[in-house]
PDB file of C-alpha atoms in Angstrom:
ATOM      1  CA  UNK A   1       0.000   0.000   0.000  1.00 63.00           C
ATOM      2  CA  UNK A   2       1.336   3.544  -1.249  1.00 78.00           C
ATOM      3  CA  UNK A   3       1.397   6.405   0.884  1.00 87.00           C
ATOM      4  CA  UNK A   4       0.373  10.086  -0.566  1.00 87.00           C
ATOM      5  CA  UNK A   5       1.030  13.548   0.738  1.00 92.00           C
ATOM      6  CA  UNK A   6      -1.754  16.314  -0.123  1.00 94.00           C
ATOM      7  CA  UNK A   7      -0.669  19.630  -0.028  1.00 95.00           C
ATOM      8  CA  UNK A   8      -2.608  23.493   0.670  1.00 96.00           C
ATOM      9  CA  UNK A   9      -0.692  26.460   0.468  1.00 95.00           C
ATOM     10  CA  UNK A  10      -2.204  29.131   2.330  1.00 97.00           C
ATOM     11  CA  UNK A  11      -1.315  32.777   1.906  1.00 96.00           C
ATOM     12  CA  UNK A  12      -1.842  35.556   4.701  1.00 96.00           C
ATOM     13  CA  UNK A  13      -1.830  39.408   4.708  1.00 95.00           C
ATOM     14  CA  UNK A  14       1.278  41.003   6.854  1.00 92.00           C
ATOM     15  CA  UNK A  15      -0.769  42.457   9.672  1.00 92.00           C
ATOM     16  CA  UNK A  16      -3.614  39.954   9.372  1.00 95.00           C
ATOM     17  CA  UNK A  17      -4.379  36.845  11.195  1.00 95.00           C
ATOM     18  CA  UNK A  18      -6.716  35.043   8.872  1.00 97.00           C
ATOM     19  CA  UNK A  19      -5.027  32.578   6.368  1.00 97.00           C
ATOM     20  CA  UNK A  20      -6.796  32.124   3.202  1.00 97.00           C
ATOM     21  CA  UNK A  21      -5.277  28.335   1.418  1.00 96.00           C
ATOM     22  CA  UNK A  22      -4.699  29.688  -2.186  1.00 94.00           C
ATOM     23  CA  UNK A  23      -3.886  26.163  -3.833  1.00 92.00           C
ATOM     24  CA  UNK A  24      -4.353  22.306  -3.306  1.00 93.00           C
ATOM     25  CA  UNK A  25      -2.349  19.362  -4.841  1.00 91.00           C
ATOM     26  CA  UNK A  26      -5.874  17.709  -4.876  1.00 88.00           C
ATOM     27  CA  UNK A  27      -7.428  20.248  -6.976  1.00 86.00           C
ATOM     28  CA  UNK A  28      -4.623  20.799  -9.254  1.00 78.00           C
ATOM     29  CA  UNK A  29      -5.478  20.969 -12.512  1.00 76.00           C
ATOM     30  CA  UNK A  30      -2.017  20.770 -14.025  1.00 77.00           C
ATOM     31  CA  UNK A  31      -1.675  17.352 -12.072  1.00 74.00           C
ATOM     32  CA  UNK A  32       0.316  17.192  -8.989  1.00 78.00           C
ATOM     33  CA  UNK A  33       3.659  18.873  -8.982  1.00 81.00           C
ATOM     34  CA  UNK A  34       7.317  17.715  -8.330  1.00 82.00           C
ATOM     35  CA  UNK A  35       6.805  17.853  -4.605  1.00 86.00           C
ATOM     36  CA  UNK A  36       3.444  16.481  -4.121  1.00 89.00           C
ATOM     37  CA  UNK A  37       4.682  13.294  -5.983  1.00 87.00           C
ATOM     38  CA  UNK A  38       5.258  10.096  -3.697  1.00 88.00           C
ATOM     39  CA  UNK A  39       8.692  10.386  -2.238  1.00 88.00           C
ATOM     40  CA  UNK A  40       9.533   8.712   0.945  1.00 87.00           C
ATOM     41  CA  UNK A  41      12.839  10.525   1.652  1.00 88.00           C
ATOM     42  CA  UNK A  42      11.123  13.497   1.740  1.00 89.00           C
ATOM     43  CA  UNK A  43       8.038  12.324   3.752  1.00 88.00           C
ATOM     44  CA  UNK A  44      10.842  11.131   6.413  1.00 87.00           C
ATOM     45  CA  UNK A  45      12.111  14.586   6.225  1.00 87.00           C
ATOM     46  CA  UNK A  46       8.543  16.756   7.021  1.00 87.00           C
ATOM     47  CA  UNK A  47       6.983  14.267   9.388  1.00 84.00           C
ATOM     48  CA  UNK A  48       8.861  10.815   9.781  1.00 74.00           C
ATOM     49  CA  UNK A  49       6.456   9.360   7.278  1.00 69.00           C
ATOM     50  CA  UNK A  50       7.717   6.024   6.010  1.00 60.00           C
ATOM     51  CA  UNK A  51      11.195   6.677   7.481  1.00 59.00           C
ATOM     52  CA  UNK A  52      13.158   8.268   9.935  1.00 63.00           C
ATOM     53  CA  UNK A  53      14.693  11.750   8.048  1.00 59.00           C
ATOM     54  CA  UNK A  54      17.806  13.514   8.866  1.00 62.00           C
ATOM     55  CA  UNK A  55      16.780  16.108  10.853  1.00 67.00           C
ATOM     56  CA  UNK A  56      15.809  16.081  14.725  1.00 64.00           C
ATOM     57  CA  UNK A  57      11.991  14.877  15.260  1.00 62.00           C
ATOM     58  CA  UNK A  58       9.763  18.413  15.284  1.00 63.00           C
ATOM     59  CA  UNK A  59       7.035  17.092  12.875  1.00 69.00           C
ATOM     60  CA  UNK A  60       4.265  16.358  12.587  1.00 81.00           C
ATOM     61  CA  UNK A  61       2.571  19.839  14.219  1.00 84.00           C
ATOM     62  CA  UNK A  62      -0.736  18.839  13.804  1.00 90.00           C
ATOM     63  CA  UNK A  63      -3.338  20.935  11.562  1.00 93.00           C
ATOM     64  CA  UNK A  64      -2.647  24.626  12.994  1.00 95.00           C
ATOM     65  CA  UNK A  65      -5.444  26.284  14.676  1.00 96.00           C
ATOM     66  CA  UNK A  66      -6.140  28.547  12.796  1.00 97.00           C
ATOM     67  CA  UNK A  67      -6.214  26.890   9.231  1.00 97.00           C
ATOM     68  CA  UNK A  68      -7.591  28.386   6.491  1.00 98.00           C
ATOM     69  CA  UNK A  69     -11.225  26.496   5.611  1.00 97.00           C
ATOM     70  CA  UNK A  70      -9.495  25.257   2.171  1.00 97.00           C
ATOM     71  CA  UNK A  71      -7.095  23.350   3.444  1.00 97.00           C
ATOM     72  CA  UNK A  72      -9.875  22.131   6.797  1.00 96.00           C
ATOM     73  CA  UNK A  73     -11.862  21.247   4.120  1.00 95.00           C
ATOM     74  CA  UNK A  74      -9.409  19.147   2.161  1.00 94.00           C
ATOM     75  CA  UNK A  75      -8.517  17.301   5.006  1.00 94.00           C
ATOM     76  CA  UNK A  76     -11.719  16.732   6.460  1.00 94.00           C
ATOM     77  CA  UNK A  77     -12.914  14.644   2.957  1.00 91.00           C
ATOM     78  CA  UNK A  78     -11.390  11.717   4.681  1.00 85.00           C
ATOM     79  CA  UNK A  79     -10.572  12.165   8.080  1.00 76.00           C
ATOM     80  CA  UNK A  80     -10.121   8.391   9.151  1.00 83.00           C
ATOM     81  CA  UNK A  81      -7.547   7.746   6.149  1.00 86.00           C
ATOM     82  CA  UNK A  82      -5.420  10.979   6.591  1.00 88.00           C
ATOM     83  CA  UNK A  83      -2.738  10.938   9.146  1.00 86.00           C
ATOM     84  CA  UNK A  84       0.726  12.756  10.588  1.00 86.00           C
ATOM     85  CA  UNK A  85      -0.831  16.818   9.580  1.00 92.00           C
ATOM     86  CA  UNK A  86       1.460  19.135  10.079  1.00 93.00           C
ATOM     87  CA  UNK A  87       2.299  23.022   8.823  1.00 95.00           C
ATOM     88  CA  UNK A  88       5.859  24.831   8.492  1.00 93.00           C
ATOM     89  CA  UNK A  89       6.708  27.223   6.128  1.00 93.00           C
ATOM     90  CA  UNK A  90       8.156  27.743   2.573  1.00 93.00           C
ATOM     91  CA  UNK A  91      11.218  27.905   3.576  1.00 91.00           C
ATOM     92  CA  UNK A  92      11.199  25.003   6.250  1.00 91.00           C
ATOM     93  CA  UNK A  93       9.334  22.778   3.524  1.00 92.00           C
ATOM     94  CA  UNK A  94      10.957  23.286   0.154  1.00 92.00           C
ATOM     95  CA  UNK A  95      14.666  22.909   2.709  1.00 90.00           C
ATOM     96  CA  UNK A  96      13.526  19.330   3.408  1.00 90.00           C
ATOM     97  CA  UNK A  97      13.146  18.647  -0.169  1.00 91.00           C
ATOM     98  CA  UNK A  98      16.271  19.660  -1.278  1.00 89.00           C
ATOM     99  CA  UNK A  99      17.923  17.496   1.626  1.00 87.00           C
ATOM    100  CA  UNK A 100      16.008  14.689   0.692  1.00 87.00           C
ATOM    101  CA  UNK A 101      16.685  14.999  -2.978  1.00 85.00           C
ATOM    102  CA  UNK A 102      20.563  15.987  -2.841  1.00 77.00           C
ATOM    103  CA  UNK A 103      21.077  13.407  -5.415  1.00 70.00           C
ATOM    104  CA  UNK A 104      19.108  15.411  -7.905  1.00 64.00           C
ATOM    105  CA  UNK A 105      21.114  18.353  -9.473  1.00 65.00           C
ATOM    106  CA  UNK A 106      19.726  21.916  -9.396  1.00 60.00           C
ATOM    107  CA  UNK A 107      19.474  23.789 -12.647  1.00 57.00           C
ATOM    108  CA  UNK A 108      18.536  22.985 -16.101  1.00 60.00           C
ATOM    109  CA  UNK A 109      16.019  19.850 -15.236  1.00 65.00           C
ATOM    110  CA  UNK A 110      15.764  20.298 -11.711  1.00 74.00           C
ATOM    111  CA  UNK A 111      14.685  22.900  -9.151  1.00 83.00           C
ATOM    112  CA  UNK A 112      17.042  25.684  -8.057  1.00 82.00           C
ATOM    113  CA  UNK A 113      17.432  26.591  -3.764  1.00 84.00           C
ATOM    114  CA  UNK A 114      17.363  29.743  -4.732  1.00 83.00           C
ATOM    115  CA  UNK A 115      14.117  29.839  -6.180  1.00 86.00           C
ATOM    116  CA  UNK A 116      13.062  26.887  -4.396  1.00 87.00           C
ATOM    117  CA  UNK A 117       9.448  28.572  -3.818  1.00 89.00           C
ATOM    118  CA  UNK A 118       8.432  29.347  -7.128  1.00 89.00           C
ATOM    119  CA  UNK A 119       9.964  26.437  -9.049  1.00 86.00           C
ATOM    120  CA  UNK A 120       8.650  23.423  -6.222  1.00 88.00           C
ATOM    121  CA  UNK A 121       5.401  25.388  -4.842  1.00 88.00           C
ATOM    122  CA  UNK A 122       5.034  28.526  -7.574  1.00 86.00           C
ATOM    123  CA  UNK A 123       4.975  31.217  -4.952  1.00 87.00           C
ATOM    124  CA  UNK A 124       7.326  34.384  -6.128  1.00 84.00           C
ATOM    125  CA  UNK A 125       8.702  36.568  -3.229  1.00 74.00           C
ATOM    126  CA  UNK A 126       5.883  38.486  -1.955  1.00 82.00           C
ATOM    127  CA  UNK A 127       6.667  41.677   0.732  1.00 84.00           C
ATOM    128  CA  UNK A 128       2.830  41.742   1.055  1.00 90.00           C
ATOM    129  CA  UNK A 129       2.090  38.386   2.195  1.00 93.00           C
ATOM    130  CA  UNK A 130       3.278  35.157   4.336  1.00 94.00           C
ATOM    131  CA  UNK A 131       2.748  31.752   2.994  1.00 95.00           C
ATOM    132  CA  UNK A 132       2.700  28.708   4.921  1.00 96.00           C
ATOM    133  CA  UNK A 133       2.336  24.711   3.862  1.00 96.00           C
ATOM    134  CA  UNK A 134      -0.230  22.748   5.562  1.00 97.00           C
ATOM    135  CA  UNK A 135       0.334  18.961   4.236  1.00 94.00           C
ATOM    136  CA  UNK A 136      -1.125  15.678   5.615  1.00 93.00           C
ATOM    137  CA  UNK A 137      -0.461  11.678   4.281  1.00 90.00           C
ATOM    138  CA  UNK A 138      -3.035   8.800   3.193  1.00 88.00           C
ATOM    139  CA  UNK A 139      -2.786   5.308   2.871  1.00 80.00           C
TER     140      UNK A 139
END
């Protein structure tokens, strides 16, 4: 049996406290993206899915409290399947990819850390707003 991560992006004003998801790996219509794909190194990394990562155990954080209703509602379509929810940001999530793909080479074919958001999530450097990743696994 596989194991899937689903993905919401939220986005939130500076100065505001609601966070509004802006895009879901479920409801992409493109198909799922590089980093939504099934990759257990990098599950290991964000949560300890399926392995043990590199880093020192802080995930999974649990759904944050104040998600946005996108992503609730996402993860709410099948409660019982969907397990080890967690959030971090941008940074924090596309810096676990690259250490659990450091096999793959940046550039031509491949995402660059520098631009890590835009060319894993396709969020460009925004002064106005913060952006988080709330992710969760199936069975």
């Amino acid at each position: 049996m596989g194991c899937d991560i689903h993905i919401v992006i939220e986005r939130r004003e500076k100065g505001s406290a609601e966070w509004v998801g802006v895009w879901s790996s479920d409801c992409a219509p493109e198909g799922r993206p590089r980093i939504a794909r099934r990759d257990y190194a990098f599950f290991a990394e964000v949560a300890q899915v399926r392995g043990e990562g590199t880093q020192p155990r802080i995930y999974p954080r649990d759904v944050p409290k104040d998600v946005s209703r996108l992503a609730w509602l996402q993860y709410m379509r099948s409660p019982t399947d969907h397990h080890s929810a967690s959030h971090m940001t941008v940074q924090e999530f596309t810096d676990a990819w690259f250490r659990a793909n450091s096999f793959r080479p940046e550039g031509k074919d491949g995402p660059r850390k520098e631009f890590a958001a835009s060319d894993l999530l396709g969020i460009w450097d925004d002064d106005d707003n913060d952006f988080r990743v709330v992710f969760w696994f199936d069975n």
